[in-house]
GROMACS .gro file of C-alpha atoms in nm:
model
  428
    1VAL     CA    1  -1.060  -1.926   1.770
    2ILE     CA    2  -0.818  -2.241   1.846
    3GLN     CA    3  -0.969  -2.522   2.021
    4PRO     CA    4  -0.761  -2.786   2.187
    5GLY     CA    5  -0.893  -3.140   2.057
    6THR     CA    6  -0.764  -3.480   1.980
    7SER     CA    7  -0.426  -3.533   1.801
    8GLN     CA    8  -0.440  -3.751   1.470
    9ALA     CA    9  -0.102  -3.931   1.431
   10GLY     CA   10   0.164  -3.753   1.234
   11ARG     CA   11  -0.014  -3.470   1.222
   12PRO     CA   12  -0.050  -3.147   1.486
   13GLU     CA   13  -0.277  -3.154   1.779
   14LEU     CA   14  -0.650  -3.148   1.621
   15LYS     CA   15  -0.831  -2.774   1.679
   16SER     CA   16  -1.131  -2.604   1.583
   17CYS     CA   17  -1.181  -2.215   1.514
   18THR     CA   18  -1.474  -2.127   1.691
   19PHE     CA   19  -1.694  -1.791   1.620
   20SER     CA   20  -2.015  -1.780   1.843
   21THR     CA   21  -2.225  -1.498   1.935
   22THR     CA   22  -2.398  -1.454   2.279
   23SER     CA   23  -2.750  -1.609   2.194
   24LEU     CA   24  -2.626  -1.882   1.968
   25ALA     CA   25  -2.856  -1.949   1.644
   26PHE     CA   26  -2.673  -2.199   1.486
   27ALA     CA   27  -2.350  -2.338   1.419
   28SER     CA   28  -2.182  -2.557   1.115
   29THR     CA   29  -1.887  -2.781   1.151
   30PHE     CA   30  -1.659  -2.791   0.816
   31ALA     CA   31  -1.389  -3.050   0.769
   32TYR     CA   32  -1.090  -2.902   0.689
   33PRO     CA   33  -0.760  -3.075   0.538
   34GLU     CA   34  -0.549  -2.862   0.757
   35PRO     CA   35  -0.575  -2.988   1.172
   36TYR     CA   36  -0.795  -2.765   1.215
   37THR     CA   37  -1.222  -2.796   1.210
   38VAL     CA   38  -1.418  -2.457   1.179
   39THR     CA   39  -1.698  -2.399   1.359
   40SER     CA   40  -1.876  -2.062   1.225
   41THR     CA   41  -2.203  -1.845   1.344
   42THR     CA   42  -2.312  -1.518   1.195
   43ALA     CA   43  -2.127  -1.266   1.420
   44ILE     CA   44  -1.918  -1.145   1.694
   45ALA     CA   45  -2.114  -1.074   2.005
   46THR     CA   46  -2.146  -0.687   2.037
   47ALA     CA   47  -2.042  -0.697   2.427
   48THR     CA   48  -1.699  -0.876   2.327
   49MET     CA   49  -1.634  -0.598   2.104
   50ALA     CA   50  -1.718  -0.319   2.362
   51ARG     CA   51  -1.487  -0.486   2.586
   52GLY     CA   52  -1.222  -0.438   2.364
   53TYR     CA   53  -1.134  -0.817   2.319
   54GLN     CA   54  -1.186  -0.784   1.942
   55LEU     CA   55  -0.887  -0.964   1.825
   56ALA     CA   56  -0.696  -1.274   1.903
   57ALA     CA   57  -0.383  -1.090   1.795
   58ALA     CA   58  -0.278  -0.768   1.884
   59VAL     CA   59   0.018  -0.537   1.876
   60VAL     CA   60   0.184  -0.356   2.192
   61ASP     CA   61   0.149   0.000   1.991
   62GLY     CA   62  -0.178  -0.029   1.939
   63ALA     CA   63  -0.471  -0.042   1.696
   64GLY     CA   64  -0.324   0.019   1.335
   65GLY     CA   65   0.042  -0.028   1.465
   66THR     CA   66   0.310  -0.268   1.379
   67GLY     CA   67   0.426  -0.400   1.701
   68GLN     CA   68   0.692  -0.161   1.711
   69TRP     CA   69   0.876  -0.156   2.085
   70SER     CA   70   1.143   0.096   2.104
   71HIS     CA   71   1.237   0.436   2.280
   72PHE     CA   72   1.291   0.645   2.017
   73ALA     CA   73   0.939   0.624   1.868
   74ASP     CA   74   0.646   0.811   2.029
   75THR     CA   75   0.605   0.594   2.363
   76THR     CA   76   0.276   0.755   2.437
   77ARG     CA   77   0.149   0.473   2.230
   78TYR     CA   78   0.219   0.261   2.533
   79GLU     CA   79   0.032   0.455   2.784
   80MET     CA   80  -0.300   0.266   2.715
   81PRO     CA   81  -0.310  -0.090   2.861
   82VAL     CA   82  -0.335  -0.366   2.572
   83ARG     CA   83  -0.631  -0.558   2.612
   84CYS     CA   84  -0.621  -0.929   2.565
   85ALA     CA   85  -0.835  -1.243   2.553
   86ILE     CA   86  -0.762  -1.525   2.730
   87GLY     CA   87  -0.542  -1.750   2.481
   88GLY     CA   88  -0.493  -1.450   2.256
   89PHE     CA   89  -0.137  -1.266   2.239
   90VAL     CA   90   0.036  -0.938   2.206
   91PHE     CA   91   0.312  -0.879   1.952
   92PHE     CA   92   0.631  -0.711   2.006
   93SER     CA   93   0.893  -0.639   1.721
   94TRP     CA   94   1.252  -0.478   1.738
   95THR     CA   95   1.599  -0.445   1.617
   96GLY     CA   96   1.805  -0.699   1.758
   97GLY     CA   97   2.074  -0.586   2.001
   98GLN     CA   98   1.878  -0.242   2.113
   99HIS     CA   99   1.571  -0.395   2.319
  100ASP     CA  100   1.443  -0.701   2.514
  101VAL     CA  101   1.129  -0.766   2.690
  102VAL     CA  102   1.111  -0.832   3.065
  103LEU     CA  103   0.789  -0.889   3.286
  104MET     CA  104   0.847  -0.648   3.578
  105ARG     CA  105   0.799  -0.791   3.960
  106ASP     CA  106   0.487  -0.568   4.042
  107GLN     CA  107   0.311  -0.253   3.964
  108GLN     CA  108   0.520  -0.047   4.215
  109ALA     CA  109   0.831  -0.182   4.025
  110TYR     CA  110   0.713  -0.131   3.662
  111GLU     CA  111   0.608   0.246   3.787
  112GLN     CA  112   0.927   0.326   3.936
  113CYS     CA  113   1.173   0.089   3.666
  114ASP     CA  114   1.298  -0.143   3.922
  115PHE     CA  115   1.411  -0.436   3.781
  116GLU     CA  116   1.521  -0.605   4.092
  117GLY     CA  117   1.328  -0.937   4.024
  118SER     CA  118   1.187  -0.911   3.735
  119THR     CA  119   1.193  -1.170   3.442
  120THR     CA  120   1.349  -1.157   3.103
  121LEU     CA  121   1.087  -1.281   2.845
  122ALA     CA  122   1.284  -1.220   2.550
  123ASP     CA  123   1.675  -1.092   2.506
  124VAL     CA  124   1.809  -0.836   2.264
  125GLY     CA  125   1.912  -1.069   2.022
  126GLN     CA  126   2.166  -1.052   1.752
  127ALA     CA  127   2.244  -0.700   1.670
  128GLY     CA  128   2.086  -0.570   1.333
  129SER     CA  129   1.876  -0.845   1.341
  130ALA     CA  130   1.485  -0.877   1.318
  131GLN     CA  131   1.365  -0.985   1.676
  132SER     CA  132   1.006  -1.062   1.786
  133TYR     CA  133   0.802  -1.195   2.100
  134SER     CA  134   0.461  -1.305   2.116
  135TYR     CA  135   0.342  -1.250   2.506
  136VAL     CA  136   0.056  -1.516   2.536
  137CYS     CA  137  -0.224  -1.393   2.794
  138THR     CA  138  -0.270  -1.733   2.954
  139GLU     CA  139  -0.401  -1.633   3.291
  140PRO     CA  140  -0.766  -1.492   3.355
  141GLY     CA  141  -0.818  -1.157   3.474
  142GLU     CA  142  -0.428  -1.087   3.519
  143THR     CA  143  -0.210  -0.762   3.435
  144ALA     CA  144   0.139  -0.816   3.321
  145PHE     CA  145   0.367  -0.543   3.353
  146LEU     CA  146   0.637  -0.511   3.065
  147SER     CA  147   0.924  -0.330   3.005
  148CYS     CA  148   1.263  -0.279   2.857
  149SER     CA  149   1.558  -0.355   3.078
  150ILE     CA  150   1.812  -0.139   2.861
  151PRO     CA  151   1.907   0.145   3.062
  152GLY     CA  152   1.715   0.418   3.031
  153HIS     CA  153   1.470   0.279   2.798
  154CYS     CA  154   1.200   0.231   3.071
  155LEU     CA  155   1.221   0.584   3.214
  156SER     CA  156   1.176   0.730   2.883
  157GLY     CA  157   0.841   0.522   2.831
  158GLN     CA  158   0.939   0.204   2.693
  159LYS     CA  159   0.677  -0.018   2.941
  160VAL     CA  160   0.300  -0.141   2.866
  161GLU     CA  161   0.086  -0.286   3.061
  162VAL     CA  162  -0.080  -0.597   2.973
  163HIS     CA  163  -0.432  -0.655   3.084
  164THR     CA  164  -0.596  -1.029   3.041
  165SER     CA  165  -0.994  -1.083   3.025
  166SER     CA  166  -1.116  -1.279   3.294
  167SER     CA  167  -1.414  -1.389   3.076
  168VAL     CA  168  -1.350  -1.366   2.715
  169SER     CA  169  -1.162  -1.623   2.553
  170VAL     CA  170  -1.035  -1.745   2.229
  171ASP     CA  171  -1.032  -2.144   2.331
  172ASP     CA  172  -1.366  -2.161   2.494
  173ALA     CA  173  -1.652  -2.233   2.283
  174SER     CA  174  -1.884  -2.270   2.555
  175SER     CA  175  -1.839  -1.937   2.726
  176SER     CA  176  -2.128  -1.708   2.739
  177MET     CA  177  -1.926  -1.414   2.607
  178ALA     CA  178  -1.861  -1.438   2.206
  179ALA     CA  179  -1.517  -1.568   2.105
  180VAL     CA  180  -1.293  -1.342   1.966
  181HIS     CA  181  -1.075  -1.445   1.669
  182ALA     CA  182  -0.824  -1.293   1.391
  183GLN     CA  183  -0.992  -1.170   1.068
  184SER     CA  184  -0.730  -0.966   0.907
  185LEU     CA  185  -0.469  -1.105   0.670
  186ARG     CA  186  -0.341  -0.762   0.688
  187ASP     CA  187  -0.234  -0.851   1.063
  188VAL     CA  188  -0.107  -1.153   1.037
  189MET     CA  189   0.143  -1.009   0.735
  190THR     CA  190   0.233  -0.743   1.025
  191VAL     CA  191   0.334  -1.022   1.279
  192LEU     CA  192   0.536  -1.181   1.000
  193ASN     CA  193   0.673  -0.857   0.894
  194HIS     CA  194   0.599  -0.868   0.543
  195PRO     CA  195   0.780  -0.822   0.303
  196TYR     CA  196   1.082  -0.946   0.497
  197MET     CA  197   0.889  -1.270   0.700
  198ASN     CA  198   1.142  -1.269   0.948
  199THR     CA  199   0.934  -1.229   1.283
  200GLY     CA  200   0.626  -1.450   1.429
  201TYR     CA  201   0.782  -1.771   1.467
  202ALA     CA  202   1.114  -1.711   1.678
  203THR     CA  203   1.025  -1.960   1.918
  204GLU     CA  204   0.764  -2.268   1.927
  205ALA     CA  205   0.530  -2.058   2.167
  206GLN     CA  206   0.531  -1.795   1.903
  207ALA     CA  207   0.486  -2.012   1.603
  208ASN     CA  208   0.193  -2.203   1.750
  209ALA     CA  209   0.018  -1.878   1.811
  210THR     CA  210   0.079  -1.728   1.478
  211LEU     CA  211  -0.041  -2.031   1.288
  212GLU     CA  212  -0.338  -2.009   1.547
  213ALA     CA  213  -0.417  -1.687   1.409
  214ILE     CA  214  -0.359  -1.773   1.013
  215TRP     CA  215  -0.597  -2.053   1.013
  216CYS     CA  216  -0.869  -1.870   1.165
  217LEU     CA  217  -0.838  -1.641   0.854
  218LYS     CA  218  -0.992  -1.922   0.636
  219VAL     CA  219  -1.359  -1.908   0.766
  220HIS     CA  220  -1.400  -1.515   0.700
  221CYS     CA  221  -1.247  -1.611   0.303
  222PRO     CA  222  -1.260  -1.389   0.103
  223GLN     CA  223  -1.344  -1.067   0.323
  224SER     CA  224  -1.061  -1.187   0.577
  225ALA     CA  225  -0.799  -1.110   0.296
  226GLN     CA  226  -0.940  -0.849   0.098
  227ASP     CA  227  -0.771  -0.576   0.320
  228TRP     CA  228  -0.419  -0.722   0.230
  229ASP     CA  229  -0.555  -0.788  -0.151
  230ALA     CA  230  -0.867  -0.585  -0.262
  231VAL     CA  231  -0.969  -0.826  -0.546
  232ALA     CA  232  -0.913  -1.144  -0.336
  233THR     CA  233  -1.139  -1.395  -0.404
  234THR     CA  234  -1.255  -1.712  -0.154
  235ALA     CA  235  -0.992  -1.916  -0.351
  236SER     CA  236  -0.691  -1.696  -0.380
  237CYS     CA  237  -0.753  -1.630   0.026
  238LYS     CA  238  -0.763  -2.023   0.129
  239ALA     CA  239  -0.460  -2.026  -0.119
  240ASP     CA  240  -0.309  -1.722   0.132
  241VAL     CA  241  -0.371  -1.906   0.425
  242HIS     CA  242  -0.249  -2.234   0.347
  243ASN     CA  243   0.084  -2.096   0.169
  244LEU     CA  244   0.133  -1.880   0.501
  245ALA     CA  245   0.070  -2.191   0.724
  246GLY     CA  246   0.317  -2.384   0.508
  247PHE     CA  247   0.575  -2.126   0.539
  248VAL     CA  248   0.522  -2.080   0.958
  249SER     CA  249   0.570  -2.463   0.988
  250ARG     CA  250   0.900  -2.491   0.756
  251SER     CA  251   1.017  -2.135   0.929
  252ARG     CA  252   1.000  -2.231   1.336
  253PRO     CA  253   1.272  -2.356   1.550
  254ARG     CA  254   1.175  -2.732   1.493
  255PRO     CA  255   1.059  -2.691   1.117
  256GLN     CA  256   0.800  -2.940   1.005
  257PHE     CA  257   0.840  -2.962   0.674
  258GLN     CA  258   0.601  -3.252   0.606
  259HIS     CA  259   0.310  -3.028   0.729
  260ALA     CA  260   0.438  -2.761   0.538
  261GLU     CA  261   0.460  -2.963   0.205
  262ARG     CA  262   0.107  -3.067   0.267
  263TYR     CA  263  -0.019  -2.708   0.342
  264TYR     CA  264   0.134  -2.591  -0.018
  265HIS     CA  265   0.011  -2.864  -0.202
  266GLU     CA  266  -0.357  -2.759  -0.050
  267ALA     CA  267  -0.303  -2.396  -0.118
  268LEU     CA  268  -0.242  -2.496  -0.534
  269GLU     CA  269  -0.519  -2.685  -0.507
  270PHE     CA  270  -0.746  -2.397  -0.427
  271GLU     CA  271  -0.540  -2.209  -0.671
  272PRO     CA  272  -0.316  -2.392  -0.916
  273HIS     CA  273  -0.139  -2.122  -1.022
  274HIS     CA  274  -0.070  -1.952  -0.720
  275CYS     CA  275   0.282  -1.820  -0.779
  276PRO     CA  276   0.368  -1.771  -0.366
  277SER     CA  277   0.307  -2.130  -0.291
  278LEU     CA  278   0.525  -2.246  -0.591
  279GLU     CA  279   0.795  -2.071  -0.480
  280TYR     CA  280   0.788  -2.127  -0.132
  281LEU     CA  281   0.734  -2.475  -0.213
  282ILE     CA  282   1.073  -2.510  -0.416
  283GLU     CA  283   1.250  -2.316  -0.102
  284LEU     CA  284   1.103  -2.598   0.057
  285TYR     CA  285   1.240  -2.873  -0.154
  286LEU     CA  286   1.635  -2.677  -0.163
  287ALA     CA  287   1.609  -2.680   0.236
  288VAL     CA  288   1.517  -3.098   0.220
  289GLY     CA  289   1.764  -3.151  -0.044
  290ASN     CA  290   1.523  -3.274  -0.297
  291ALA     CA  291   1.648  -3.155  -0.628
  292THR     CA  292   1.426  -3.332  -0.893
  293ALA     CA  293   1.110  -3.176  -0.686
  294ALA     CA  294   1.255  -2.860  -0.676
  295VAL     CA  295   1.365  -2.824  -1.054
  296SER     CA  296   0.987  -2.979  -1.176
  297THR     CA  297   0.852  -2.707  -0.915
  298ALA     CA  298   1.049  -2.424  -1.101
  299LEU     CA  299   0.942  -2.539  -1.414
  300ARG     CA  300   0.580  -2.518  -1.297
  301LEU     CA  301   0.644  -2.173  -1.178
  302CYS     CA  302   0.784  -2.055  -1.511
  303SER     CA  303   0.496  -2.179  -1.707
  304SER     CA  304   0.204  -2.061  -1.439
  305CYS     CA  305   0.389  -1.703  -1.389
  306GLY     CA  306   0.641  -1.623  -1.627
  307LEU     CA  307   1.049  -1.605  -1.564
  308GLU     CA  308   0.993  -1.231  -1.513
  309ALA     CA  309   0.759  -1.282  -1.208
  310PRO     CA  310   0.861  -1.177  -0.871
  311GLU     CA  311   0.844  -1.509  -0.752
  312ALA     CA  312   1.050  -1.632  -1.041
  313GLN     CA  313   1.344  -1.409  -0.915
  314LEU     CA  314   1.314  -1.541  -0.580
  315ALA     CA  315   1.308  -1.891  -0.652
  316GLN     CA  316   1.665  -1.825  -0.875
  317ALA     CA  317   1.771  -1.667  -0.555
  318ALA     CA  318   1.730  -1.952  -0.364
  319PHE     CA  319   1.856  -2.221  -0.607
  320SER     CA  320   2.200  -2.010  -0.586
  321GLY     CA  321   2.204  -2.014  -0.201
  322ALA     CA  322   2.121  -2.422  -0.194
  323ALA     CA  323   2.344  -2.609   0.018
  324PHE     CA  324   2.397  -2.847  -0.252
  325ASP     CA  325   2.474  -2.866  -0.648
  326VAL     CA  326   2.156  -2.774  -0.821
  327SER     CA  327   2.056  -2.545  -1.094
  328PHE     CA  328   1.770  -2.338  -1.155
  329PRO     CA  329   1.636  -2.443  -1.530
  330LEU     CA  330   1.695  -2.112  -1.676
  331ALA     CA  331   1.716  -2.258  -2.027
  332GLU     CA  332   1.375  -2.451  -2.028
  333CYS     CA  333   1.201  -2.149  -1.839
  334ILE     CA  334   1.345  -1.942  -2.121
  335ALA     CA  335   1.206  -2.189  -2.400
  336MET     CA  336   0.857  -2.195  -2.266
  337THR     CA  337   0.864  -1.792  -2.218
  338PRO     CA  338   0.677  -1.654  -2.539
  339PRO     CA  339   0.856  -1.435  -2.777
  340PRO     CA  340   0.757  -1.057  -2.700
  341PRO     CA  341   0.502  -0.887  -2.937
  342PRO     CA  342   0.631  -0.743  -3.275
  343LEU     CA  343   0.753  -0.423  -3.247
  344PRO     CA  344   0.511  -0.175  -3.439
  345PRO     CA  345   0.636  -0.038  -3.795
  346PRO     CA  346   0.814   0.286  -3.742
  347SER     CA  347   0.641   0.632  -3.768
  348PRO     CA  348   0.683   0.791  -4.121
  349PRO     CA  349   0.965   1.085  -4.109
  350PRO     CA  350   0.764   1.447  -4.013
  351LEU     CA  351   0.716   1.652  -4.359
  352PRO     CA  352   0.968   1.877  -4.412
  353PRO     CA  353   0.899   2.235  -4.349
  354PRO     CA  354   0.746   2.470  -4.658
  355PRO     CA  355   1.033   2.681  -4.805
  356PRO     CA  356   1.013   3.023  -4.729
  357SER     CA  357   0.828   3.280  -4.942
  358ALA     CA  358   1.043   3.487  -5.202
  359PRO     CA  359   1.019   3.860  -5.185
  360ILE     CA  360   0.852   3.990  -5.421
  361SER     CA  361   1.018   4.217  -5.715
  362SER     CA  362   0.902   4.365  -6.051
  363SER     CA  363   1.040   4.106  -6.239
  364SER     CA  364   0.822   3.831  -6.083
  365LEU     CA  365   0.519   4.046  -6.154
  366PRO     CA  366   0.319   4.029  -6.464
  367ALA     CA  367   0.283   4.352  -6.694
  368GLY     CA  368  -0.083   4.384  -6.631
  369ALA     CA  369  -0.019   4.369  -6.230
  370ILE     CA  370   0.281   4.654  -6.265
  371ALA     CA  371   0.046   4.888  -6.493
  372GLY     CA  372  -0.234   4.846  -6.207
  373ILE     CA  373  -0.004   4.924  -5.915
  374CYS     CA  374   0.142   5.237  -6.179
  375VAL     CA  375  -0.249   5.380  -6.212
  376GLY     CA  376  -0.308   5.324  -5.866
  377ALA     CA  377   0.022   5.546  -5.746
  378MET     CA  378  -0.088   5.790  -5.998
  379ALA     CA  379  -0.445   5.814  -5.835
  380VAL     CA  380  -0.321   5.900  -5.487
  381LEU     CA  381  -0.067   6.158  -5.591
  382PHE     CA  382  -0.348   6.343  -5.782
  383VAL     CA  383  -0.621   6.298  -5.489
  384ALA     CA  384  -0.335   6.455  -5.258
  385ALA     CA  385  -0.233   6.716  -5.480
  386PHE     CA  386  -0.606   6.799  -5.526
  387VAL     CA  387  -0.648   6.797  -5.155
  388ALA     CA  388  -0.327   7.018  -5.107
  389PHE     CA  389  -0.470   7.280  -5.391
  390TYR     CA  390  -0.829   7.312  -5.162
  391LYS     CA  391  -0.670   7.353  -4.844
  392CYS     CA  392  -0.437   7.643  -5.010
  393PHE     CA  393  -0.765   7.786  -5.190
  394ARG     CA  394  -0.924   7.796  -4.903
  395LYS     CA  395  -0.664   7.978  -4.670
  396LYS     CA  396  -0.605   8.223  -4.921
  397ASN     CA  397  -0.943   8.342  -4.931
  398LYS     CA  398  -1.008   8.380  -4.579
  399ALA     CA  399  -0.721   8.613  -4.582
  400ALA     CA  400  -0.859   8.876  -4.860
  401PRO     CA  401  -1.175   9.037  -4.772
  402LYS     CA  402  -1.427   9.178  -5.035
  403ASN     CA  403  -1.521   9.555  -5.003
  404LYS     CA  404  -1.907   9.636  -5.006
  405GLU     CA  405  -2.043   9.968  -4.965
  406ILE     CA  406  -2.331  10.029  -4.721
  407ALA     CA  407  -2.565  10.297  -4.689
  408THR     CA  408  -2.544  10.421  -4.264
  409THR     CA  409  -2.770  10.624  -4.108
  410SER     CA  410  -2.580  10.939  -4.155
  411GLY     CA  411  -2.576  10.933  -4.521
  412LEU     CA  412  -2.180  10.886  -4.553
  413PRO     CA  413  -2.066  10.569  -4.695
  414HIS     CA  414  -1.924  10.273  -4.464
  415ILE     CA  415  -1.685  10.029  -4.585
  416GLU     CA  416  -1.812   9.642  -4.455
  417GLN     CA  417  -1.567   9.340  -4.480
  418THR     CA  418  -1.798   9.048  -4.584
  419PRO     CA  419  -1.665   8.691  -4.590
  420VAL     CA  420  -1.615   8.503  -4.928
  421ALA     CA  421  -1.884   8.253  -4.977
  422SER     CA  422  -1.773   7.885  -4.871
  423PHE     CA  423  -1.629   7.706  -5.160
  424GLY     CA  424  -1.902   7.509  -5.360
  425ALA     CA  425  -2.202   7.727  -5.230
  426GLY     CA  426  -2.408   8.011  -5.357
  427SER     CA  427  -2.372   8.385  -5.225
  428ALA     CA  428  -2.486   8.502  -4.893
   0.00000   0.00000   0.00000
């Protein structure tokens, strides 16, 4: 939370980033090299969270949104009023030539999409370009009715109410309510439209609002950066904060190159091999025409990050687009790049498949094997002949019965047909 303070010669207005609870237990003030002092306490008051004014920066399309301002999208996202702390802002972004941001005359004009007496806050911008606007919430208790004046867009639902708190402020450290603040690097990167980095500083007022949100991240390092970089450390988080402050400072409508250079160097003090800061510092030196510093920083970038790093590729593109004659030190960067490791030895060729088995022939068998085969064959034939003979003999005996005289009760002889005994068994 940025607090107005005294100005220092050659530097922006000195401010403080204050985080307090409803019952202030303690506060410690830390001196930082940037033009802000930070007063930190343990937590944000629950009362503030309940009122919905948790953040100094909000987006027009609601929590989790990107600030998209469009009638093509789901306009139900604009139906809920956006809550804004005093001194906070609401972020809008759109494609140039398609939308604008207009302050409606009153609630009735808002509901009827009547633009008579409305005020244009941000025009459509150049067609196809990235446009953005930050509505700063300044009047306590005020409700602003905002819409797009392109015909049909308001009627399609492209309009939103912004409610400014009557008591919760990002500037008033003495307020009985807890101060609110920015503590998400992801939110800040949304405002800057990463990876394009082309929004969030279109006007001086918007650049100031974005810078305030950036500086307030520092007191929460490393947690404030871990929603963007899960492995962020305190050093890398602070380097990110100063790097982004330098970027906005040199990119705003009235560039502050001296401040930006200082912030980049401070980022490199936190993390000497911070590749984004080295690349942005090269862009700054190219913008001000300092070829010597640009080349030396490029060599440092190559040494710290390698020629294949994305930042090195961006630096080469920046040199190519410079407004004066200067070349990226490619040969020197190649010379300091270690050679690639040797290739591993080639794998041995696969073993050839075994030759197909030759068909078995009598000429390839020894004499003993041939004799064995013959004996076996003869034994099989003998057994087969024996079985055939047995079956034939049994059938024949069944067909020829043997006569036997038996005395009958009448005293006359009687012939009984008695079957032949089974082969191998005794008489019946």
